[in-house]
mmCIF file of C-alpha atoms and ligand atoms in Angstrom:
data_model
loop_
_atom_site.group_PDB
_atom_site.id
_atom_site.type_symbol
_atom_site.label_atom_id
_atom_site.label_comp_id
_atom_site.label_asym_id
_atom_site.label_seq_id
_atom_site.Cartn_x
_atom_site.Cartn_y
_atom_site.Cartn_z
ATOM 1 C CA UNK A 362 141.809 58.335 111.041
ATOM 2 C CA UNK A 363 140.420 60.375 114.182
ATOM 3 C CA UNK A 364 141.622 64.107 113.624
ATOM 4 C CA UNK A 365 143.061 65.712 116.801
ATOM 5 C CA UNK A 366 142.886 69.563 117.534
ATOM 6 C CA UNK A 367 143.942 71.794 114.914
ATOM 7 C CA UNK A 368 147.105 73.298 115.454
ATOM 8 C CA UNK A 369 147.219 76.005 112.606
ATOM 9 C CA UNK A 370 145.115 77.716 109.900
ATOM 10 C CA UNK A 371 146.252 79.310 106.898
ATOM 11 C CA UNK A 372 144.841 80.464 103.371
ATOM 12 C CA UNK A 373 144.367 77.423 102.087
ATOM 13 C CA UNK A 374 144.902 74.600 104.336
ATOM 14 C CA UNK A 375 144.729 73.376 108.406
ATOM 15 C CA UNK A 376 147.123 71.558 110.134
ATOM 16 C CA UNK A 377 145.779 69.362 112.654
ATOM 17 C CA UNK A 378 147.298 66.743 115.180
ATOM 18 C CA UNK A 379 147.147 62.992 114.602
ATOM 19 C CA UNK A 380 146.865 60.197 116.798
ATOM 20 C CA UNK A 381 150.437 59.219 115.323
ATOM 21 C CA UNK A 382 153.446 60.781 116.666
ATOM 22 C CA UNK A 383 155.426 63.062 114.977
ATOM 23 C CA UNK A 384 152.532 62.917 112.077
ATOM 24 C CA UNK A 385 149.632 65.396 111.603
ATOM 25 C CA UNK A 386 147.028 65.768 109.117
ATOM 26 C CA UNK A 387 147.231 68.490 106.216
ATOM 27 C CA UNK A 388 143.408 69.520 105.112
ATOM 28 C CA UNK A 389 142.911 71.134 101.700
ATOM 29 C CA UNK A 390 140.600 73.851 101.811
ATOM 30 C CA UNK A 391 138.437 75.195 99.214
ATOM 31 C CA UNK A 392 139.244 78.798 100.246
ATOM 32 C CA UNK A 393 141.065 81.291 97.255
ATOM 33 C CA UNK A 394 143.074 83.808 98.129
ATOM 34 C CA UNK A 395 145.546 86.308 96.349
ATOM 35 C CA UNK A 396 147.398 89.451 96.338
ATOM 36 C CA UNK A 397 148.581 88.759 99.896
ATOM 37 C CA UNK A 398 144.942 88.064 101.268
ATOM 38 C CA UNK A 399 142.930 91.262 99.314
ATOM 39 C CA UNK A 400 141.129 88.830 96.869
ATOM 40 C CA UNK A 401 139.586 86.018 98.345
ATOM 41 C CA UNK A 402 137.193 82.918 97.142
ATOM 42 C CA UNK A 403 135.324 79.776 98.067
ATOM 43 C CA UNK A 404 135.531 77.397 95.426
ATOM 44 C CA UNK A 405 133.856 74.268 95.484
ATOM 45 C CA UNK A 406 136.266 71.074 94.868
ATOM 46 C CA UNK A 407 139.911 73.030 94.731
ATOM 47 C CA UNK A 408 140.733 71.125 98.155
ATOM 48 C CA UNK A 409 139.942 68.244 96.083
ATOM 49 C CA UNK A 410 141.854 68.670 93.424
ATOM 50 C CA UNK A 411 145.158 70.073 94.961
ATOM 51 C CA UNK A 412 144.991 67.220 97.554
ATOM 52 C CA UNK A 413 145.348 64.781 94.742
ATOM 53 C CA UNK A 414 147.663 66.563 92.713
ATOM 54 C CA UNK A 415 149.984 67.032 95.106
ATOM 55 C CA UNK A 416 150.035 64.023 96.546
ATOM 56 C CA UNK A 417 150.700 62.608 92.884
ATOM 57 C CA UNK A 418 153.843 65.363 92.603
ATOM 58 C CA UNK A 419 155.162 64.295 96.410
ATOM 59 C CA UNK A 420 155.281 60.791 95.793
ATOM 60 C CA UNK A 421 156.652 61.185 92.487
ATOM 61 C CA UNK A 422 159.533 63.320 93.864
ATOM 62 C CA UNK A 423 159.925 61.346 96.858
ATOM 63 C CA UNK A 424 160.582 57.495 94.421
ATOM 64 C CA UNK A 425 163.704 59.973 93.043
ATOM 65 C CA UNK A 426 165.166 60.657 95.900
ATOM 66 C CA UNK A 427 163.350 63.769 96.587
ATOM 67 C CA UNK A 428 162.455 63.347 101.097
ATOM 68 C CA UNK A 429 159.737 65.168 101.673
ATOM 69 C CA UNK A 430 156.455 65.326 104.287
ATOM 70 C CA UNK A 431 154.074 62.706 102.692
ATOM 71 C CA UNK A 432 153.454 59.752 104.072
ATOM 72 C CA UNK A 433 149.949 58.741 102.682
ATOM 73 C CA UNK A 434 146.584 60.469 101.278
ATOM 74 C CA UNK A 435 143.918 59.621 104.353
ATOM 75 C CA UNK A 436 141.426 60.909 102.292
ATOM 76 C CA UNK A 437 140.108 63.226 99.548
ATOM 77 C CA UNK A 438 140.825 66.326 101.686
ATOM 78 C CA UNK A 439 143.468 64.957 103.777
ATOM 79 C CA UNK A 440 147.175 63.976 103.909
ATOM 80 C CA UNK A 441 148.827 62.113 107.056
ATOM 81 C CA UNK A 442 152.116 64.290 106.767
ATOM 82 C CA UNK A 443 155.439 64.579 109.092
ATOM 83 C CA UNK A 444 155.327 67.168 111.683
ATOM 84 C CA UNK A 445 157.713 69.992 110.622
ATOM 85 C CA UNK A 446 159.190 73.331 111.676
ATOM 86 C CA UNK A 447 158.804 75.160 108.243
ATOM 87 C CA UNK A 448 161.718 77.550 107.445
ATOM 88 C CA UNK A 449 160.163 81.517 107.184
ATOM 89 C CA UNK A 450 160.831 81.270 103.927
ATOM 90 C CA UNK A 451 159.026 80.908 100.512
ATOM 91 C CA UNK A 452 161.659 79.359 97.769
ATOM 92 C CA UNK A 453 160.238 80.533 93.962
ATOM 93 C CA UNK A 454 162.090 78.782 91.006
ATOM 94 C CA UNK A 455 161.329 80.563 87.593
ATOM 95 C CA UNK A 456 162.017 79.074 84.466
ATOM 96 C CA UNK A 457 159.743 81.621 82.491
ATOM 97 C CA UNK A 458 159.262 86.121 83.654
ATOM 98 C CA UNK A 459 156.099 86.402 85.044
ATOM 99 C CA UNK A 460 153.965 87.710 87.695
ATOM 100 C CA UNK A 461 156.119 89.798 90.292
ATOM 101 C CA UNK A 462 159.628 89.164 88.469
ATOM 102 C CA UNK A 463 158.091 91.580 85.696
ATOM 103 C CA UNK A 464 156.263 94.120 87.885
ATOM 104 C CA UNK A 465 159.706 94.145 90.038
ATOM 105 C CA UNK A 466 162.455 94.070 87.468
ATOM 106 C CA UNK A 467 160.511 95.002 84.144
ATOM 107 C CA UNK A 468 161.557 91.862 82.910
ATOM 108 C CA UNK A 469 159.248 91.287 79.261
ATOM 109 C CA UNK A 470 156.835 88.922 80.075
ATOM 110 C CA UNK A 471 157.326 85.187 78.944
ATOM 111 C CA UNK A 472 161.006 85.829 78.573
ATOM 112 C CA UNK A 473 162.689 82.484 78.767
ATOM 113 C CA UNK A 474 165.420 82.433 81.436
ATOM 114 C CA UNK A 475 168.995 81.192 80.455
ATOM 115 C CA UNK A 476 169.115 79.657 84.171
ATOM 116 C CA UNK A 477 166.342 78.614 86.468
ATOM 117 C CA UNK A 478 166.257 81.602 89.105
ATOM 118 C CA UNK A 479 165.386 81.326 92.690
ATOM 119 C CA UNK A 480 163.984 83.803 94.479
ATOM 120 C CA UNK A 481 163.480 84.064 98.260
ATOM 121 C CA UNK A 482 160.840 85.768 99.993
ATOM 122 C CA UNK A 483 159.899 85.823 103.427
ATOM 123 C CA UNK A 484 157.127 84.252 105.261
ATOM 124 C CA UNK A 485 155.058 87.093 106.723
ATOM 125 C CA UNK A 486 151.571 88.256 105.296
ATOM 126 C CA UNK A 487 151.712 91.555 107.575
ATOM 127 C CA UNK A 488 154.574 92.215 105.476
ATOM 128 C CA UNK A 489 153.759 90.799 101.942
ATOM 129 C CA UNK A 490 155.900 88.127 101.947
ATOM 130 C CA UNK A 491 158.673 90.543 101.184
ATOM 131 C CA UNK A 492 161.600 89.291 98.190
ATOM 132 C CA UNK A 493 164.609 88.458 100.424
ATOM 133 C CA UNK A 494 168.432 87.719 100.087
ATOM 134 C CA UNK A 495 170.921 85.097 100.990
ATOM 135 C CA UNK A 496 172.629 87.795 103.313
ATOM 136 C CA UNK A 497 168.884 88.724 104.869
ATOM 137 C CA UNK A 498 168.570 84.720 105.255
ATOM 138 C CA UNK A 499 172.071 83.996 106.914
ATOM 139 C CA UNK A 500 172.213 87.447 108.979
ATOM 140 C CA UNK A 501 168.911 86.417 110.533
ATOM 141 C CA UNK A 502 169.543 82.799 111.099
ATOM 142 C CA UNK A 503 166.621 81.429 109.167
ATOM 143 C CA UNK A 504 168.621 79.140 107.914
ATOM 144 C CA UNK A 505 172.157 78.124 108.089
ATOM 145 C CA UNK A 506 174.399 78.023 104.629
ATOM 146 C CA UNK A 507 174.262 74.505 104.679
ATOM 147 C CA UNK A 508 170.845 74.387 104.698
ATOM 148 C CA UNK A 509 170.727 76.970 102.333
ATOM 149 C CA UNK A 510 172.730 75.536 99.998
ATOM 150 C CA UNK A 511 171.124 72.024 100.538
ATOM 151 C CA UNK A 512 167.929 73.544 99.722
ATOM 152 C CA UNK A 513 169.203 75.575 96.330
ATOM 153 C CA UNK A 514 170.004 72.637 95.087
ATOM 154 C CA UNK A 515 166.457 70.979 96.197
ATOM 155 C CA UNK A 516 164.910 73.623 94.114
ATOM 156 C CA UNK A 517 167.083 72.910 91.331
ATOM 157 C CA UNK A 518 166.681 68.802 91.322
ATOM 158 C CA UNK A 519 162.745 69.268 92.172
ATOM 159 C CA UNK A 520 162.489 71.873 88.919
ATOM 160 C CA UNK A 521 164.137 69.595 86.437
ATOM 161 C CA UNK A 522 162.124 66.553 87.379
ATOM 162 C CA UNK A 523 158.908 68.877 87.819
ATOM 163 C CA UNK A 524 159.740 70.457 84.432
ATOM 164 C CA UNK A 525 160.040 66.645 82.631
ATOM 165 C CA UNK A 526 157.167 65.619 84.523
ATOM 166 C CA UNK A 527 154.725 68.503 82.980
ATOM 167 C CA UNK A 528 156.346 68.533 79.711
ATOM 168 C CA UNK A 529 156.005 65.279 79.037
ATOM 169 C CA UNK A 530 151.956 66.211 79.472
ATOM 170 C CA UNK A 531 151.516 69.401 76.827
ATOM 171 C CA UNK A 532 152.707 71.619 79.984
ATOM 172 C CA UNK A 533 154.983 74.511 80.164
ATOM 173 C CA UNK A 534 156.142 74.577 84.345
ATOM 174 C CA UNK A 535 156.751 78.343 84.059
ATOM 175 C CA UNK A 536 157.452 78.693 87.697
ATOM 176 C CA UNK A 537 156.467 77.638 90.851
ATOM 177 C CA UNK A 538 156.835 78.092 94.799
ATOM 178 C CA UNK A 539 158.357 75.292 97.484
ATOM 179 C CA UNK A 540 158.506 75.561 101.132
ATOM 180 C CA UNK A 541 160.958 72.971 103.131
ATOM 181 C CA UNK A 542 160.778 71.893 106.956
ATOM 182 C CA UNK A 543 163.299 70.760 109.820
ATOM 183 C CA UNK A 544 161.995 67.339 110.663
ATOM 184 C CA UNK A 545 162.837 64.639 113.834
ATOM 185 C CA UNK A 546 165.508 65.158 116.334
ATOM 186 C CA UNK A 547 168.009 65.469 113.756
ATOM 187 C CA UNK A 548 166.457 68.391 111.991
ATOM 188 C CA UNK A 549 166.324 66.947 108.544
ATOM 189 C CA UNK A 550 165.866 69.852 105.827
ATOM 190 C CA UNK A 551 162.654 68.234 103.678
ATOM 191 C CA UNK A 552 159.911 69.386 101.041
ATOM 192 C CA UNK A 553 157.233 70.171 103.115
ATOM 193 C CA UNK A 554 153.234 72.261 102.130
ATOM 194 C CA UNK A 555 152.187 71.343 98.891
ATOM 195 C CA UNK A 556 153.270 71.126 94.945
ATOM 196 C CA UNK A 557 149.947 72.504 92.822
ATOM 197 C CA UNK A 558 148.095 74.631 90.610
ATOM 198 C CA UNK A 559 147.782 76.815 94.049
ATOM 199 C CA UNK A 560 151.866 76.772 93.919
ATOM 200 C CA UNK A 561 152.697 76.734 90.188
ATOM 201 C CA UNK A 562 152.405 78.216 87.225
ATOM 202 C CA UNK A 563 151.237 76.086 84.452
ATOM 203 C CA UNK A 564 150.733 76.654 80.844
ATOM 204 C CA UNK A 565 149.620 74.741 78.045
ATOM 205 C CA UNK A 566 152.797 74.046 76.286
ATOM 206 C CA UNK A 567 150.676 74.904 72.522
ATOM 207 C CA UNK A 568 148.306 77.443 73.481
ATOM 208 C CA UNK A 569 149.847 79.245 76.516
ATOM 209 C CA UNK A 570 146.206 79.069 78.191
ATOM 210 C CA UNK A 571 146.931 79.460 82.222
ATOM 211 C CA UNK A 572 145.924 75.782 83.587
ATOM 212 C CA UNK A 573 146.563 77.360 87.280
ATOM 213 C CA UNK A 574 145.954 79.610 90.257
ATOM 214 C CA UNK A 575 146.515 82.974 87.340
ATOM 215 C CA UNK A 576 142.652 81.507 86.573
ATOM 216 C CA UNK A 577 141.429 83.124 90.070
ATOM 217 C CA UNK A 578 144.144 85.787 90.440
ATOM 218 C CA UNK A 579 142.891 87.391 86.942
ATOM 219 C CA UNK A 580 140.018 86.164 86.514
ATOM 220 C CA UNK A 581 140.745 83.929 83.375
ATOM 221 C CA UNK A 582 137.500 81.420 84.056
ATOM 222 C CA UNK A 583 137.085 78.598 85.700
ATOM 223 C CA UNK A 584 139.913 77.476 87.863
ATOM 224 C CA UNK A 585 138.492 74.285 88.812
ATOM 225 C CA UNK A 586 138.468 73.292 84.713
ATOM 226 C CA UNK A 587 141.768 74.381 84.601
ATOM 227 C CA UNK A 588 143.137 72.129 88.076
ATOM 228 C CA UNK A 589 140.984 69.375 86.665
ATOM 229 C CA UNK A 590 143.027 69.578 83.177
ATOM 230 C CA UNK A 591 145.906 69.660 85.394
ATOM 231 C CA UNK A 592 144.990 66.170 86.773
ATOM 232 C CA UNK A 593 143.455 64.567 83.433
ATOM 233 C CA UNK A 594 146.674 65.167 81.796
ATOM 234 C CA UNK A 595 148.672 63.387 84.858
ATOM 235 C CA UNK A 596 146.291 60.815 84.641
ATOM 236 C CA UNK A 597 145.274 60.634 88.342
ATOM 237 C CA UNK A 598 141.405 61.643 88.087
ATOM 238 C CA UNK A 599 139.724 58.250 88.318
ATOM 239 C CA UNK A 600 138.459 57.873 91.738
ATOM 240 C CA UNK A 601 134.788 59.717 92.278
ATOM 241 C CA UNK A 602 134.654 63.113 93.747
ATOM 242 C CA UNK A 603 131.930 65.378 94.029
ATOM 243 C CA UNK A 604 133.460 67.433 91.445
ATOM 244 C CA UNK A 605 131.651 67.679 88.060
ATOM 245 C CA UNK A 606 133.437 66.294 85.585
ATOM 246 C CA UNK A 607 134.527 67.963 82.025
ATOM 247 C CA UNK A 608 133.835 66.142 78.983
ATOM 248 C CA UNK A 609 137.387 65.996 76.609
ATOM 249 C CA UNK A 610 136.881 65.102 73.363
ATOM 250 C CA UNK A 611 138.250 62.068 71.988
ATOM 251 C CA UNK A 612 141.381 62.525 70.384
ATOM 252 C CA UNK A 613 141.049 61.734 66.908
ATOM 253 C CA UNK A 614 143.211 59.066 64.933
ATOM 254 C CA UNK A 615 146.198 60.308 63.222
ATOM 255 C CA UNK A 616 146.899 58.562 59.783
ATOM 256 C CA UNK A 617 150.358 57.840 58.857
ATOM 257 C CA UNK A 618 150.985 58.222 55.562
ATOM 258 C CA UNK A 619 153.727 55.378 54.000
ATOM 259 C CA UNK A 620 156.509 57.126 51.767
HETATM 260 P P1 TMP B 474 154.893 85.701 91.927
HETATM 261 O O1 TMP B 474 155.200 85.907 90.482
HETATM 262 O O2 TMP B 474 153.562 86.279 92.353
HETATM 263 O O3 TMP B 474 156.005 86.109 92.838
HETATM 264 O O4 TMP B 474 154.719 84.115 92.135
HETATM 265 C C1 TMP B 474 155.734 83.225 91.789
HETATM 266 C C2 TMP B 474 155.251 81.789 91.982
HETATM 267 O O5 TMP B 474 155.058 81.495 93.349
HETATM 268 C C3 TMP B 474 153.924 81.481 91.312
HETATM 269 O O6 TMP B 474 153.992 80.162 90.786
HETATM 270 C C4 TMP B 474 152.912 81.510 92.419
HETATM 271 C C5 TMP B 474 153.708 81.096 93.617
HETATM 272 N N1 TMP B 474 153.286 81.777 94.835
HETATM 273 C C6 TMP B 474 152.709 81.052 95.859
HETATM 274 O O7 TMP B 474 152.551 79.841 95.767
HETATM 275 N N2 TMP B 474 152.349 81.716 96.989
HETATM 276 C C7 TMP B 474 152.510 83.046 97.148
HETATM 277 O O8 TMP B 474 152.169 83.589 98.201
HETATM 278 C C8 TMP B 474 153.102 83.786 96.065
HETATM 279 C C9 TMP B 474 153.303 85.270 96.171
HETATM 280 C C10 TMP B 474 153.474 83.107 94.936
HETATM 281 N N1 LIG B 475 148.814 83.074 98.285
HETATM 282 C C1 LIG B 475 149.012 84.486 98.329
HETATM 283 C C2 LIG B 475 147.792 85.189 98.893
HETATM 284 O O1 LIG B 475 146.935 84.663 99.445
HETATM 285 C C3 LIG B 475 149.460 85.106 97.058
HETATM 286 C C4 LIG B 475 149.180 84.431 95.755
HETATM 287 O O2 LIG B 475 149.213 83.219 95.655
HETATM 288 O O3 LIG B 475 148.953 85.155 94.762
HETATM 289 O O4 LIG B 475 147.569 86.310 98.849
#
């Protein structure tokens, strides 16, 4: 599919227009960044990686009833996606204190949370993305409250079936970031960016060893062996990349003994 002109950059991926209407094409990037831009990195085959990934979550979410952006992979850096006006607003859902919800509150890190919480912040890097509430969100007219309220319980839906999803692979989904669009003439709220280790936190339900974008932030190793776990366990790394793969170990038999 020819690529048309690109019609925005960000940290970690281009938008650019497609010969289709109403559909443009969503390029991963290899490109790092954290702490609102101060810590940045090239690293060879994250594109890769979060392309598939999230194309693997989207479609997942999408066969229960989940609309959102995708409409096909194009390629391994490339999605053909709907063309959407994304709401100024970053949606977190934590199942698990971490990250800026203990800096901010002094919340004891890994506390479990009775309720998932969301947390909105708003879109603006001059700014740092700055935490948010419904009021700011309503007295502003980012959204409307039906929106809002369509999109609360979005995040909710998307974190139980997210949470199943990763559980049912060794994974803890301790929390994770969404952003949704207005899409078509009808301005139909849907998932829109991407679903990754860029966007989550992930933790390996036994060991608690950060399988995400915590890898880069504090420099825990090597990300891509942790985003390639990510997609061994989910069973979508088959096709050949130019990303080198990791040897697992076989798991070994387990004997049964008869009472
Ligand atoms: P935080 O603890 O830094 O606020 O991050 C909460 C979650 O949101 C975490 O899974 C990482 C994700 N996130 C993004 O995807 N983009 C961002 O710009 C930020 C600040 C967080
Ligand atoms: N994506 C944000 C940044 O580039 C923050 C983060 O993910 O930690 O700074």
């Amino acid at each position: 599919m020819k690529k048309g002109k690109k019609l925005y950059e960000g940290k970690a991926k281009i938008i650019y227009a497609s010969p289709e209407k109403n559909l443009v094409i969503q390029h991963f990037k290899d490109d790092a960044t954290a702490f609102n831009n101060q810590k940045k990195a090239t690293i060879d085959g994250k594109g890769i990686l979060n392309n598939r990934i999230s194309e693997y979550i989207l479609s997942n979410l999408n066969e229960v009833g989940i609309k959102n952006h995708l409409i096909k992979r194009i390629n391994m850096r490339e999605q053909l996606v709907k063309s959407v006006e994304i709401i100024p607003i970053e949606f977190v859902v934590r199942n698990i204190a971490t990250g800026s919800l203990t800096k901010r509150l002094g919340i004891e890190e890994g506390t479990i949370l009775d309720y998932p919480l969301i947390e909105y912040c708003l879109k603006n890097d001059d700014l740092g993305d700055p935490l948010v509430s419904r009021e700011h969100i309503l007295s502003f007219n980012w959204m409307n409250i039906m929106e809002l309220e369509l999109i609360n319980d979005q995040c909710k839906r998307i974190n139980d079936f997210l949470q199943g999803m990763f559980r049912g692979v060794g994974i803890k989904l301790v929390d994770f970031k969404l952003e949704f669009g207005r899409s078509g003439q009808d301005n139909e709220i849907i998932l829109a960016d991407e679903i990754s280790p860029d966007t989550c936190r992930l933790w390996d339900s036994r060991t608690e060893k950060k399988l995400d974008k915590d890898i880069f932030r504090k420099d825990l190793g090597n990300l891509i062996e942790g985003y390639q776990e990510v997609a061994k366990r989910l069973d979508i790394l088959h096709e050949q990349s130019n990303i080198r793969p990791i040897k697992f170990p076989k798991p070994k038999a387990v004997k049964i003994k008869k009472k």
